[in-house]
Short mmCIF file of C-alpha atoms in Angstrom, two decimals:
data_model
loop_
_atom_site.label_atom_id
_atom_site.label_comp_id
_atom_site.label_asym_id
_atom_site.label_seq_id
_atom_site.Cartn_x
_atom_site.Cartn_y
_atom_site.Cartn_z
CA UNK D 1 0.00 0.00 0.00
CA UNK D 2 1.76 3.15 -1.23
CA UNK D 3 -0.96 5.69 -0.44
CA UNK D 4 -1.43 6.32 -4.16
CA UNK D 5 -4.15 4.31 -5.90
CA UNK D 6 -4.56 4.00 -9.64
CA UNK D 7 -7.48 2.54 -11.59
CA UNK D 8 -7.85 0.66 -13.79
CA UNK D 9 -4.72 -1.47 -13.43
CA UNK D 10 -5.10 -2.76 -16.99
CA UNK D 11 -6.84 -1.20 -19.96
CA UNK D 12 -7.17 -2.31 -23.57
CA UNK D 13 -8.65 0.17 -26.00
CA UNK D 14 -9.06 0.74 -29.71
CA UNK D 15 -7.72 3.80 -31.43
CA UNK D 16 -11.17 5.38 -31.65
CA UNK D 17 -12.13 4.82 -28.00
CA UNK D 18 -12.26 7.36 -25.21
CA UNK D 19 -11.20 6.23 -21.75
CA UNK D 20 -9.84 7.75 -18.54
CA UNK D 21 -7.21 6.78 -16.00
CA UNK D 22 -7.80 7.75 -12.39
CA UNK D 23 -5.34 8.43 -9.58
CA UNK D 24 -6.08 9.17 -5.94
CA UNK D 25 -3.59 9.96 -3.18
CA UNK D 26 -4.25 9.71 0.55
CA UNK D 27 -0.99 11.31 1.71
CA UNK D 28 -2.01 14.95 1.93
CA UNK D 29 0.45 15.91 -0.78
CA UNK D 30 0.19 19.06 -2.87
CA UNK D 31 1.83 17.91 -6.09
CA UNK D 32 0.71 15.16 -8.47
CA UNK D 33 2.36 13.78 -11.59
CA UNK D 34 1.73 11.59 -14.61
CA UNK D 35 4.67 9.58 -15.94
CA UNK D 36 4.81 7.25 -18.95
CA UNK D 37 6.99 4.14 -18.68
CA UNK D 38 7.84 2.25 -21.89
CA UNK D 39 10.06 -0.80 -22.08
CA UNK D 40 13.76 0.01 -21.83
CA UNK D 41 13.13 3.77 -21.81
CA UNK D 42 13.40 6.28 -18.98
CA UNK D 43 10.31 7.28 -17.12
CA UNK D 44 8.92 10.20 -19.12
CA UNK D 45 7.37 13.05 -17.19
CA UNK D 46 4.09 14.06 -18.82
CA UNK D 47 2.28 16.47 -16.51
CA UNK D 48 2.80 18.12 -13.14
CA UNK D 49 0.13 19.70 -10.96
CA UNK D 50 0.87 21.83 -7.89
CA UNK D 51 -2.12 22.79 -5.75
CA UNK D 52 -4.44 21.75 -8.61
CA UNK D 53 -2.69 24.02 -11.10
CA UNK D 54 -0.82 22.53 -14.05
CA UNK D 55 2.80 23.62 -13.84
CA UNK D 56 4.33 21.29 -16.43
CA UNK D 57 3.22 19.93 -19.77
CA UNK D 58 6.18 18.11 -21.24
CA UNK D 59 5.16 18.50 -24.90
CA UNK D 60 2.53 15.81 -24.55
CA UNK D 61 0.21 15.25 -27.55
CA UNK D 62 -3.28 16.65 -27.13
CA UNK D 63 -4.80 13.15 -27.30
CA UNK D 64 -3.75 13.00 -23.61
CA UNK D 65 -5.77 15.41 -21.50
CA UNK D 66 -5.13 15.70 -17.75
CA UNK D 67 -7.59 16.90 -15.16
CA UNK D 68 -6.95 17.72 -11.50
CA UNK D 69 -10.21 18.62 -9.70
CA UNK D 70 -8.51 18.77 -6.28
CA UNK D 71 -5.15 18.01 -4.66
CA UNK D 72 -6.10 14.38 -4.03
CA UNK D 73 -7.35 13.34 -7.47
CA UNK D 74 -5.78 13.30 -10.90
CA UNK D 75 -7.20 11.99 -14.16
CA UNK D 76 -5.74 11.30 -17.57
CA UNK D 77 -8.34 11.38 -20.33
CA UNK D 78 -7.42 9.40 -23.43
CA UNK D 79 -8.85 9.71 -26.94
CA UNK D 80 -7.82 8.64 -30.43
CA UNK D 81 -4.64 7.05 -29.13
CA UNK D 82 -1.99 5.35 -31.25
CA UNK D 83 -0.46 1.88 -30.75
CA UNK D 84 2.82 3.52 -29.71
CA UNK D 85 0.98 4.99 -26.71
CA UNK D 86 0.84 1.50 -25.22
CA UNK D 87 2.81 1.72 -21.98
CA UNK D 88 2.59 1.75 -18.20
CA UNK D 89 1.20 5.05 -16.95
CA UNK D 90 2.35 5.91 -13.46
CA UNK D 91 0.81 8.47 -11.18
CA UNK D 92 2.86 9.94 -8.35
CA UNK D 93 2.49 12.52 -5.61
CA UNK D 94 4.90 14.53 -3.50
CA UNK D 95 4.96 17.30 -0.94
CA UNK D 96 6.34 19.50 -3.68
CA UNK D 97 9.42 20.47 -1.70
CA UNK D 98 11.58 17.41 -1.05
CA UNK D 99 11.37 15.85 -4.48
CA UNK D 100 10.57 12.36 -3.19
CA UNK D 101 7.83 10.80 -5.26
CA UNK D 102 5.29 8.27 -4.06
CA UNK D 103 4.10 6.17 -6.97
CA UNK D 104 0.92 4.29 -7.66
CA UNK D 105 1.02 0.76 -9.06
CA UNK D 106 0.41 2.06 -12.57
CA UNK D 107 -2.17 1.51 -15.30
CA UNK D 108 -1.00 -0.84 -18.06
CA UNK D 109 -2.47 0.53 -21.30
CA UNK D 110 -2.64 -1.41 -24.57
CA UNK D 111 -3.85 0.38 -27.69
CA UNK D 112 -4.93 -1.90 -30.52
CA UNK N 1 20.16 19.31 -22.16
CA UNK N 2 19.28 16.80 -19.49
CA UNK N 3 20.69 13.30 -19.54
CA UNK N 4 20.89 10.40 -17.11
CA UNK N 5 22.99 7.35 -17.98
CA UNK N 6 23.09 4.00 -16.24
CA UNK N 7 23.83 0.44 -17.43
CA UNK N 8 20.89 -1.43 -18.92
CA UNK N 9 21.45 -4.77 -17.24
CA UNK N 10 23.66 -6.36 -14.59
CA UNK N 11 23.90 -9.81 -13.09
CA UNK N 12 25.31 -10.85 -9.74
CA UNK N 13 25.46 -13.80 -7.40
CA UNK N 14 23.52 -14.20 -4.19
CA UNK N 15 25.61 -13.00 -1.24
CA UNK N 16 27.87 -10.83 -3.39
CA UNK N 17 28.22 -7.05 -3.71
CA UNK N 18 27.15 -5.07 -6.77
CA UNK N 19 27.63 -1.41 -7.67
CA UNK N 20 25.25 0.33 -10.08
CA UNK N 21 26.66 3.53 -11.56
CA UNK N 22 24.80 6.59 -12.76
CA UNK N 23 26.04 9.74 -14.48
CA UNK N 24 23.88 12.78 -14.95
CA UNK N 25 23.76 16.14 -16.66
CA UNK N 26 20.85 18.28 -15.55
CA UNK N 27 20.10 21.94 -14.95
CA UNK N 28 19.13 23.18 -11.50
CA UNK N 29 20.42 20.00 -9.84
CA UNK N 30 19.37 19.63 -6.21
CA UNK N 31 19.97 15.97 -5.43
CA UNK N 32 20.02 12.38 -6.65
CA UNK N 33 17.41 9.72 -5.96
CA UNK N 34 17.53 5.95 -6.30
CA UNK N 35 14.34 3.96 -6.66
CA UNK N 36 13.74 0.22 -6.80
CA UNK N 37 11.08 -1.23 -9.08
CA UNK N 38 10.07 -4.89 -9.10
CA UNK N 39 8.38 -6.16 -12.24
CA UNK N 40 4.75 -5.10 -12.36
CA UNK N 41 5.03 -2.93 -9.27
CA UNK N 42 5.41 0.76 -8.43
CA UNK N 43 8.87 2.27 -7.99
CA UNK N 44 9.77 2.62 -4.30
CA UNK N 45 12.19 5.05 -2.70
CA UNK N 46 15.64 3.78 -1.72
CA UNK N 47 17.85 6.80 -1.10
CA UNK N 48 18.38 10.52 -1.65
CA UNK N 49 21.78 12.22 -1.76
CA UNK N 50 22.10 15.98 -1.62
CA UNK N 51 25.68 16.38 -0.41
CA UNK N 52 28.81 14.66 -1.67
CA UNK N 53 29.69 11.41 0.01
CA UNK N 54 28.33 8.06 1.01
CA UNK N 55 24.96 7.47 2.66
CA UNK N 56 24.57 4.03 4.22
CA UNK N 57 21.25 2.41 4.95
CA UNK N 58 21.49 -1.23 5.91
CA UNK N 59 22.56 -3.38 2.97
CA UNK N 60 22.17 -0.45 0.57
CA UNK N 61 24.50 2.56 0.26
CA UNK N 62 24.45 5.46 -2.17
CA UNK N 63 27.26 7.79 -3.17
CA UNK N 64 27.23 11.19 -4.83
CA UNK N 65 29.89 13.40 -6.41
CA UNK N 66 28.31 16.65 -7.57
CA UNK N 67 31.48 17.90 -9.23
CA UNK N 68 31.69 14.76 -11.37
CA UNK N 69 27.96 14.36 -12.00
CA UNK N 70 28.24 10.82 -10.72
CA UNK N 71 26.42 8.55 -8.30
CA UNK N 72 26.38 4.88 -7.48
CA UNK N 73 24.16 2.50 -5.57
CA UNK N 74 25.95 -0.25 -3.67
CA UNK N 75 24.06 -3.39 -2.71
CA UNK N 76 25.72 -5.76 -0.24
CA UNK N 77 24.89 -9.35 0.76
CA UNK N 78 22.68 -9.70 -2.27
CA UNK N 79 19.45 -11.63 -1.93
CA UNK N 80 17.23 -13.11 -4.62
CA UNK N 81 14.55 -10.54 -3.78
CA UNK N 82 16.97 -7.78 -4.85
CA UNK N 83 16.34 -8.78 -8.46
CA UNK N 84 14.61 -5.66 -9.77
CA UNK N 85 15.17 -2.52 -11.81
CA UNK N 86 17.06 0.31 -10.12
CA UNK N 87 16.20 3.80 -11.28
CA UNK N 88 18.53 6.76 -10.93
CA UNK N 89 16.78 10.15 -10.90
CA UNK N 90 18.06 13.73 -10.67
CA UNK N 91 15.95 16.25 -8.79
CA UNK N 92 15.64 19.74 -10.23
CA UNK N 93 14.28 21.64 -7.28
CA UNK N 94 13.75 24.80 -9.26
CA UNK N 95 11.38 22.90 -11.53
CA UNK N 96 10.10 20.57 -8.82
CA UNK N 97 10.55 17.45 -10.93
CA UNK N 98 12.58 14.25 -11.18
CA UNK N 99 14.39 13.29 -14.37
CA UNK N 100 14.85 9.53 -14.56
CA UNK N 101 17.39 7.27 -16.21
CA UNK N 102 16.20 4.21 -18.13
CA UNK N 103 16.89 1.95 -15.16
CA UNK N 104 19.30 -0.90 -14.53
CA UNK N 105 17.77 -4.37 -14.47
CA UNK N 106 19.60 -6.43 -11.87
CA UNK N 107 19.35 -10.22 -11.92
CA UNK N 108 20.57 -12.04 -8.81
CA UNK N 109 21.44 -15.72 -9.33
CA UNK N 110 21.92 -18.46 -6.72
#
């Protein structure tokens, strides 16, 4: 139990589908992150939210749309994805000051 | 630019010692993290070095040289459960984000 919960754990979708990934943290943190993890590649930072405000968009394609309604919840809305978007999507939270990230278990996405 | 380099794979024997190296080039560097990630699981925090030198925590130690842009993770008395990926990450405090290397997959054999 890491204090960061992601759902669903596994998702298979077609290129024309619309789906969402959900992340919830119970640690009282102020910063939340989406990372993409592909095989044999570094974790890629996608989005950063501090106090519900987006402070980083790392040149992510618009087919990925984040939403942060409050400091405890983070969503990643997906539409018209490509097969190369298949990856593990990790959510993380932090206090925003120390740098230490607390990760969720990840959502394994497969785009057909 | 920002770059983190670490070996892709390493193998070691149970009971032995292994050192995983990491070199980094980042702007606004504040410190160096090491995370452990077992297959299919979330990365978990191992260590954080801000100052130069060696930080020891049980069987695991981490070293940092800021002037050389270099860190290593030292694992002693290896156990089978240490088989995992080890992620090196540089913290840019000014940007409040971690930049990760690709990870080193360690396989521990009997």
